[in-house]
Amino acid sequence: MFSEAVKIEQRVEEGKGITTLRFPMGAKVRPGQFLMVWIPGVDEIPMSVSFIGALAGITVKEVGEATRALSLMKEGDVLGLRGPYGNGWQLPPGRVLCVGGGVGMAPIMTAAEGMADRTRVDVAIGARNAGEIIFEGRARRASDDVRTTTDDGSYGLKGTVVALADQMMREKRYDVVLGCGPEVMNRYLLKACKQHSVPCQLSLERLMKCGAGLCGSCVIDGLRVCADGPVFTGEQVERMTEFGRWKRDDAGLRVSL
Amino acid sequence: MTTSLETDICGTRLRNPTMLASGVMGETGDSLLRVAEAGAGAAVTKSIGLEPRRGYPNPTLVELEDGYINAMGLPGPGIEAFGEEMSVALKGGIPIIGSLFAAIPEDFVTLAVRMQEYGASAIELNLSCPHAKGYGMEVGVDPEAVASIVRQVKAAIDIPLWAKLTPNTHRLLDVAKAVEGAGGDAIVAVNTVKAMAISVEARRPVLFNRTGGLSGPAIKAVGLRCVYELYEAVDIPIIGVGGAETSRDVLEYLMAGARAVQIGSGVGRRGLGVFQAACGGLLRYLEEHGLNSLSDIVGVAHVQ
């Protein structure tokens, strides 16, 4: 665990409203872990690590004030970081299908690269439209079988990434599926994996304050997304009564998703 | 006779002297349930107020090598919605202590009555949070104000009443005596130490609220000193809190005079196994020293 201030060395526009910031970082990170990223004067938010190594990175999609401020940061600007937090993926042996929806590709990509064996890792990339498909080139360097899909058919197949993953599970036998995306995607992916009897791991998201397992703001059925997750096994997710139905707001009140 | 870690705080029986401190994993019923499963002897809820409260924007936490500084700003669902969480928490089978914050005695009374209805084993008054305007420490450094709150709440409930105090005052002992004089059943000491972190690169305080409360091993020595002094100043039971993580830390608090010890930051730093690990060490200590119960070591550090 560390806290440090880093200078942004590289800023890359990955897609429409999706930006990668790269910075040198001392701490060792495992695929699937996240950082608490402080934008001084604005906010501090959890971000999956999208690049591991000497020049680490996060990939942010503009959805609100904090993500917009982060997206607008330039090379040379300072970010506060603490972490890495969370469990990360259990990178298994065997044939793996990595499924990423939108900016959910960030932790998916580090998993695909972390396995370092393009013959046993397949990647399904989904987004709402062509402008939001990210990391396809990286995926093709890490895998022999990369497929893309968009909701509006503007790139790759037309349809959801879960339908694509379902198709791939029909064609090939996978030992495990790793998934990260919007909760509705995770929910249907879990269902598809169950139908094909393939174990899965899903990276989940909740409103997060401390990030360090203390405050309890990110709990789902008592499991802390920050400290017990963010990656949960399909069995764990199936037992969650709140998954796919409720989240907690800033006050800890349960609200419908 | 077999060695036992059982302990009794003014009628509340605990299977062991470790307790979850308020503010950590205490906002939802399911997380309190997990703390019970993890082996804590009791669990104190997040401090609950009258209305839902969002707390401060992030950053709300700074992580240091030997602790944390937090300024969450007392977020919580409010007493109305907390009933549902309590009914889940109680399934854990350990005493659930309802922590409450308010600005005036009347509101403390309203909250305490509801918390008693929900099934809390005791009430813990938060008279010590250092980062919420108008609450906590701002109320809890005035012995007369504290006495008035304790007296009125005590008259309205049948369960034991604990008061959690702040170390950020030279009047700690006066406040504790006020609690005792007004009929309070136990003292919980200490809450976090008011503190700050500054980022050199950003040239500003890190926390949104600028100041927050320091917790973890960084404040254990302060907590021990407070418990030691309190033990000589009051006769009601003392519950120690501040940086305890290991059985050795717990022993230090017991020897200073605490009847039980709360663990908060240790859950973040060491995980939920912190309760069982501490209890295992306590049991070994008692056995190695031929002691049957914890009461044999409470306060032994007060040598002549």
PDB file of N, CA, C and O in Angstrom, chain B residues 23-70:
ATOM      1  N   GLY B  23     -17.901   3.178  13.054  1.00  0.00           N
ATOM      2  CA  GLY B  23     -17.359   3.875  11.892  1.00  0.00           C
ATOM      3  C   GLY B  23     -16.755   2.959  10.864  1.00  0.00           C
ATOM      4  O   GLY B  23     -16.479   3.362   9.746  1.00  0.00           O
ATOM      5  N   VAL B  24     -16.531   1.703  11.247  1.00  0.00           N
ATOM      6  CA  VAL B  24     -15.931   0.735  10.333  1.00  0.00           C
ATOM      7  C   VAL B  24     -16.936  -0.381  10.061  1.00  0.00           C
ATOM      8  O   VAL B  24     -17.394  -1.034  10.998  1.00  0.00           O
ATOM      9  N   MET B  25     -17.283  -0.563   8.815  1.00  0.00           N
ATOM     10  CA  MET B  25     -18.180  -1.649   8.384  1.00  0.00           C
ATOM     11  C   MET B  25     -19.482  -1.730   9.183  1.00  0.00           C
ATOM     12  O   MET B  25     -20.068  -2.805   9.289  1.00  0.00           O
ATOM     13  N   GLY B  26     -19.939  -0.610   9.723  1.00  0.00           N
ATOM     14  CA  GLY B  26     -21.112  -0.677  10.595  1.00  0.00           C
ATOM     15  C   GLY B  26     -22.338   0.000  10.028  1.00  0.00           C
ATOM     16  O   GLY B  26     -23.283   0.287  10.752  1.00  0.00           O
ATOM     17  N   GLU B  27     -22.321   0.251   8.710  1.00  0.00           N
ATOM     18  CA  GLU B  27     -23.423   1.017   8.133  1.00  0.00           C
ATOM     19  C   GLU B  27     -24.545   0.112   7.633  1.00  0.00           C
ATOM     20  O   GLU B  27     -25.675   0.554   7.475  1.00  0.00           O
ATOM     21  N   THR B  28     -24.233  -1.154   7.366  1.00  0.00           N
ATOM     22  CA  THR B  28     -25.273  -2.061   6.869  1.00  0.00           C
ATOM     23  C   THR B  28     -25.345  -3.315   7.737  1.00  0.00           C
ATOM     24  O   THR B  28     -24.353  -3.732   8.343  1.00  0.00           O
ATOM     25  N   GLY B  29     -26.539  -3.911   7.770  1.00  0.00           N
ATOM     26  CA  GLY B  29     -26.758  -5.102   8.568  1.00  0.00           C
ATOM     27  C   GLY B  29     -25.853  -6.245   8.153  1.00  0.00           C
ATOM     28  O   GLY B  29     -25.286  -6.950   8.990  1.00  0.00           O
ATOM     29  N   ASP B  30     -25.708  -6.426   6.844  1.00  0.00           N
ATOM     30  CA  ASP B  30     -24.903  -7.544   6.352  1.00  0.00           C
ATOM     31  C   ASP B  30     -23.435  -7.420   6.734  1.00  0.00           C
ATOM     32  O   ASP B  30     -22.779  -8.424   7.010  1.00  0.00           O
ATOM     33  N   SER B  31     -22.912  -6.197   6.746  1.00  0.00           N
ATOM     34  CA  SER B  31     -21.494  -6.089   7.110  1.00  0.00           C
ATOM     35  C   SER B  31     -21.306  -6.311   8.608  1.00  0.00           C
ATOM     36  O   SER B  31     -20.302  -6.887   9.027  1.00  0.00           O
ATOM     37  N   LEU B  32     -22.285  -5.892   9.417  1.00  0.00           N
ATOM     38  CA  LEU B  32     -22.202  -6.183  10.857  1.00  0.00           C
ATOM     39  C   LEU B  32     -22.282  -7.693  11.094  1.00  0.00           C
ATOM     40  O   LEU B  32     -21.601  -8.243  11.960  1.00  0.00           O
ATOM     41  N   LEU B  33     -23.094  -8.351  10.268  1.00  0.00           N
ATOM     42  CA  LEU B  33     -23.219  -9.810  10.347  1.00  0.00           C
ATOM     43  C   LEU B  33     -21.873 -10.480  10.061  1.00  0.00           C
ATOM     44  O   LEU B  33     -21.465 -11.429  10.730  1.00  0.00           O
ATOM     45  N   ARG B  34     -21.163  -9.955   9.073  1.00  0.00           N
ATOM     46  CA  ARG B  34     -19.852 -10.529   8.733  1.00  0.00           C
ATOM     47  C   ARG B  34     -18.860 -10.358   9.874  1.00  0.00           C
ATOM     48  O   ARG B  34     -18.009 -11.217  10.109  1.00  0.00           O
ATOM     49  N   VAL B  35     -18.970  -9.232  10.578  1.00  0.00           N
ATOM     50  CA  VAL B  35     -18.071  -8.981  11.709  1.00  0.00           C
ATOM     51  C   VAL B  35     -18.357  -9.985  12.825  1.00  0.00           C
ATOM     52  O   VAL B  35     -17.436 -10.496  13.472  1.00  0.00           O
ATOM     53  N   ALA B  36     -19.643 -10.307  13.007  1.00  0.00           N
ATOM     54  CA  ALA B  36     -20.008 -11.325  13.998  1.00  0.00           C
ATOM     55  C   ALA B  36     -19.419 -12.679  13.590  1.00  0.00           C
ATOM     56  O   ALA B  36     -18.814 -13.378  14.406  1.00  0.00           O
ATOM     57  N   GLU B  37     -19.545 -13.009  12.309  1.00  0.00           N
ATOM     58  CA  GLU B  37     -19.002 -14.279  11.815  1.00  0.00           C
ATOM     59  C   GLU B  37     -17.488 -14.310  11.937  1.00  0.00           C
ATOM     60  O   GLU B  37     -16.891 -15.374  12.104  1.00  0.00           O
ATOM     61  N   ALA B  38     -16.863 -13.150  11.862  1.00  0.00           N
ATOM     62  CA  ALA B  38     -15.399 -13.085  11.936  1.00  0.00           C
ATOM     63  C   ALA B  38     -14.881 -13.222  13.363  1.00  0.00           C
ATOM     64  O   ALA B  38     -13.681 -13.272  13.585  1.00  0.00           O
ATOM     65  N   GLY B  39     -15.805 -13.252  14.341  1.00  0.00           N
ATOM     66  CA  GLY B  39     -15.369 -13.571  15.701  1.00  0.00           C
ATOM     67  C   GLY B  39     -15.361 -12.439  16.710  1.00  0.00           C
ATOM     68  O   GLY B  39     -14.925 -12.640  17.852  1.00  0.00           O
ATOM     69  N   ALA B  40     -15.829 -11.255  16.329  1.00  0.00           N
ATOM     70  CA  ALA B  40     -15.850 -10.161  17.300  1.00  0.00           C
ATOM     71  C   ALA B  40     -16.810 -10.493  18.441  1.00  0.00           C
ATOM     72  O   ALA B  40     -17.810 -11.172  18.246  1.00  0.00           O
ATOM     73  N   GLY B  41     -16.509  -9.985  19.638  1.00  0.00           N
ATOM     74  CA  GLY B  41     -17.366 -10.229  20.786  1.00  0.00           C
ATOM     75  C   GLY B  41     -18.620  -9.373  20.768  1.00  0.00           C
ATOM     76  O   GLY B  41     -19.639  -9.713  21.353  1.00  0.00           O
ATOM     77  N   ALA B  42     -18.534  -8.240  20.107  1.00  0.00           N
ATOM     78  CA  ALA B  42     -19.674  -7.333  19.931  1.00  0.00           C
ATOM     79  C   ALA B  42     -19.333  -6.414  18.771  1.00  0.00           C
ATOM     80  O   ALA B  42     -18.187  -6.379  18.325  1.00  0.00           O
ATOM     81  N   ALA B  43     -20.354  -5.700  18.287  1.00  0.00           N
ATOM     82  CA  ALA B  43     -20.097  -4.769  17.190  1.00  0.00           C
ATOM     83  C   ALA B  43     -20.855  -3.484  17.442  1.00  0.00           C
ATOM     84  O   ALA B  43     -22.019  -3.504  17.840  1.00  0.00           O
ATOM     85  N   VAL B  44     -20.157  -2.373  17.223  1.00  0.00           N
ATOM     86  CA  VAL B  44     -20.785  -1.064  17.380  1.00  0.00           C
ATOM     87  C   VAL B  44     -21.154  -0.557  15.984  1.00  0.00           C
ATOM     88  O   VAL B  44     -20.341  -0.630  15.065  1.00  0.00           O
ATOM     89  N   THR B  45     -22.381  -0.060  15.849  1.00  0.00           N
ATOM     90  CA  THR B  45     -22.821   0.412  14.537  1.00  0.00           C
ATOM     91  C   THR B  45     -22.106   1.709  14.168  1.00  0.00           C
ATOM     92  O   THR B  45     -21.522   2.380  15.019  1.00  0.00           O
ATOM     93  N   LYS B  46     -22.183   2.043  12.908  1.00  0.00           N
ATOM     94  CA  LYS B  46     -21.833   3.382  12.449  1.00  0.00           C
ATOM     95  C   LYS B  46     -22.689   4.357  13.256  1.00  0.00           C
ATOM     96  O   LYS B  46     -23.825   4.020  13.625  1.00  0.00           O
ATOM     97  N   SER B  47     -22.194   5.548  13.542  1.00  0.00           N
ATOM     98  CA  SER B  47     -23.004   6.515  14.283  1.00  0.00           C
ATOM     99  C   SER B  47     -24.196   6.945  13.437  1.00  0.00           C
ATOM    100  O   SER B  47     -24.040   7.385  12.308  1.00  0.00           O
ATOM    101  N   ILE B  48     -25.388   6.795  14.025  1.00  0.00           N
ATOM    102  CA  ILE B  48     -26.628   7.069  13.302  1.00  0.00           C
ATOM    103  C   ILE B  48     -27.250   8.359  13.837  1.00  0.00           C
ATOM    104  O   ILE B  48     -27.287   8.587  15.049  1.00  0.00           O
ATOM    105  N   GLY B  49     -27.731   9.184  12.934  1.00  0.00           N
ATOM    106  CA  GLY B  49     -28.397  10.433  13.313  1.00  0.00           C
ATOM    107  C   GLY B  49     -29.865  10.387  12.942  1.00  0.00           C
ATOM    108  O   GLY B  49     -30.383   9.347  12.537  1.00  0.00           O
ATOM    109  N   LEU B  50     -30.522  11.523  13.085  1.00  0.00           N
ATOM    110  CA  LEU B  50     -31.964  11.568  12.825  1.00  0.00           C
ATOM    111  C   LEU B  50     -32.299  11.398  11.350  1.00  0.00           C
ATOM    112  O   LEU B  50     -33.262  10.725  11.004  1.00  0.00           O
ATOM    113  N   GLU B  51     -31.525  12.036  10.494  1.00  0.00           N
ATOM    114  CA  GLU B  51     -31.839  12.053   9.063  1.00  0.00           C
ATOM    115  C   GLU B  51     -30.736  11.369   8.266  1.00  0.00           C
ATOM    116  O   GLU B  51     -29.604  11.287   8.717  1.00  0.00           O
ATOM    117  N   PRO B  52     -31.054  10.946   7.023  1.00  0.00           N
ATOM    118  CA  PRO B  52     -29.986  10.459   6.145  1.00  0.00           C
ATOM    119  C   PRO B  52     -28.979  11.575   5.903  1.00  0.00           C
ATOM    120  O   PRO B  52     -29.346  12.746   5.834  1.00  0.00           O
ATOM    121  N   ARG B  53     -27.703  11.196   5.805  1.00  0.00           N
ATOM    122  CA  ARG B  53     -26.634  12.185   5.655  1.00  0.00           C
ATOM    123  C   ARG B  53     -25.612  11.631   4.690  1.00  0.00           C
ATOM    124  O   ARG B  53     -25.170  10.495   4.835  1.00  0.00           O
ATOM    125  N   ARG B  54     -25.237  12.442   3.714  1.00  0.00           N
ATOM    126  CA  ARG B  54     -24.328  11.947   2.667  1.00  0.00           C
ATOM    127  C   ARG B  54     -22.866  11.924   3.089  1.00  0.00           C
ATOM    128  O   ARG B  54     -22.061  11.202   2.504  1.00  0.00           O
ATOM    129  N   GLY B  55     -22.514  12.716   4.072  1.00  0.00           N
ATOM    130  CA  GLY B  55     -21.106  12.815   4.455  1.00  0.00           C
ATOM    131  C   GLY B  55     -20.370  13.716   3.483  1.00  0.00           C
ATOM    132  O   GLY B  55     -20.986  14.342   2.619  1.00  0.00           O
ATOM    133  N   TYR B  56     -19.041  13.792   3.643  1.00  0.00           N
ATOM    134  CA  TYR B  56     -18.257  14.687   2.800  1.00  0.00           C
ATOM    135  C   TYR B  56     -17.911  14.026   1.473  1.00  0.00           C
ATOM    136  O   TYR B  56     -17.813  12.804   1.387  1.00  0.00           O
ATOM    137  N   PRO B  57     -17.657  14.870   0.462  1.00  0.00           N
ATOM    138  CA  PRO B  57     -17.090  14.328  -0.779  1.00  0.00           C
ATOM    139  C   PRO B  57     -15.684  13.782  -0.510  1.00  0.00           C
ATOM    140  O   PRO B  57     -15.051  14.154   0.475  1.00  0.00           O
ATOM    141  N   ASN B  58     -15.180  12.962  -1.411  1.00  0.00           N
ATOM    142  CA  ASN B  58     -13.801  12.478  -1.322  1.00  0.00           C
ATOM    143  C   ASN B  58     -12.825  13.601  -1.681  1.00  0.00           C
ATOM    144  O   ASN B  58     -13.220  14.521  -2.392  1.00  0.00           O
ATOM    145  N   PRO B  59     -11.581  13.510  -1.209  1.00  0.00           N
ATOM    146  CA  PRO B  59     -11.003  12.473  -0.363  1.00  0.00           C
ATOM    147  C   PRO B  59     -11.534  12.519   1.075  1.00  0.00           C
ATOM    148  O   PRO B  59     -11.554  13.582   1.690  1.00  0.00           O
ATOM    149  N   THR B  60     -11.911  11.344   1.555  1.00  0.00           N
ATOM    150  CA  THR B  60     -12.354  11.208   2.932  1.00  0.00           C
ATOM    151  C   THR B  60     -11.366  10.377   3.753  1.00  0.00           C
ATOM    152  O   THR B  60     -11.541  10.231   4.958  1.00  0.00           O
ATOM    153  N   LEU B  61     -10.367   9.825   3.090  1.00  0.00           N
ATOM    154  CA  LEU B  61      -9.409   8.975   3.803  1.00  0.00           C
ATOM    155  C   LEU B  61      -7.988   9.200   3.304  1.00  0.00           C
ATOM    156  O   LEU B  61      -7.752   9.304   2.105  1.00  0.00           O
ATOM    157  N   VAL B  62      -7.070   9.291   4.244  1.00  0.00           N
ATOM    158  CA  VAL B  62      -5.645   9.324   3.923  1.00  0.00           C
ATOM    159  C   VAL B  62      -5.035   8.101   4.584  1.00  0.00           C
ATOM    160  O   VAL B  62      -5.316   7.818   5.750  1.00  0.00           O
ATOM    161  N   GLU B  63      -4.259   7.357   3.829  1.00  0.00           N
ATOM    162  CA  GLU B  63      -3.636   6.166   4.413  1.00  0.00           C
ATOM    163  C   GLU B  63      -2.177   6.467   4.722  1.00  0.00           C
ATOM    164  O   GLU B  63      -1.428   6.910   3.862  1.00  0.00           O
ATOM    165  N   LEU B  64      -1.804   6.246   5.969  1.00  0.00           N
ATOM    166  CA  LEU B  64      -0.427   6.460   6.404  1.00  0.00           C
ATOM    167  C   LEU B  64       0.197   5.111   6.734  1.00  0.00           C
ATOM    168  O   LEU B  64      -0.488   4.095   6.807  1.00  0.00           O
ATOM    169  N   GLU B  65       1.500   5.123   6.942  1.00  0.00           N
ATOM    170  CA  GLU B  65       2.178   3.875   7.278  1.00  0.00           C
ATOM    171  C   GLU B  65       1.612   3.250   8.553  1.00  0.00           C
ATOM    172  O   GLU B  65       1.449   2.045   8.645  1.00  0.00           O
ATOM    173  N   ASP B  66       1.280   4.086   9.519  1.00  0.00           N
ATOM    174  CA  ASP B  66       0.855   3.555  10.818  1.00  0.00           C
ATOM    175  C   ASP B  66      -0.565   3.997  11.184  1.00  0.00           C
ATOM    176  O   ASP B  66      -0.884   4.139  12.348  1.00  0.00           O
ATOM    177  N   GLY B  67      -1.386   4.203  10.179  1.00  0.00           N
ATOM    178  CA  GLY B  67      -2.775   4.531  10.488  1.00  0.00           C
ATOM    179  C   GLY B  67      -3.492   5.218   9.347  1.00  0.00           C
ATOM    180  O   GLY B  67      -3.029   5.194   8.200  1.00  0.00           O
ATOM    181  N   TYR B  68      -4.626   5.790   9.677  1.00  0.00           N
ATOM    182  CA  TYR B  68      -5.419   6.522   8.687  1.00  0.00           C
ATOM    183  C   TYR B  68      -5.799   7.873   9.261  1.00  0.00           C
ATOM    184  O   TYR B  68      -5.887   8.039  10.475  1.00  0.00           O
ATOM    185  N   ILE B  69      -6.065   8.832   8.373  1.00  0.00           N
ATOM    186  CA  ILE B  69      -6.785  10.039   8.780  1.00  0.00           C
ATOM    187  C   ILE B  69      -8.081  10.030   7.973  1.00  0.00           C
ATOM    188  O   ILE B  69      -8.042   9.921   6.746  1.00  0.00           O
ATOM    189  N   ASN B  70      -9.220  10.076   8.665  1.00  0.00           N
ATOM    190  CA  ASN B  70     -10.472  10.078   7.918  1.00  0.00           C
ATOM    191  C   ASN B  70     -11.303  11.287   8.275  1.00  0.00           C
ATOM    192  O   ASN B  70     -11.260  11.800   9.389  1.00  0.00           O
TER     193      ASN B  70
END
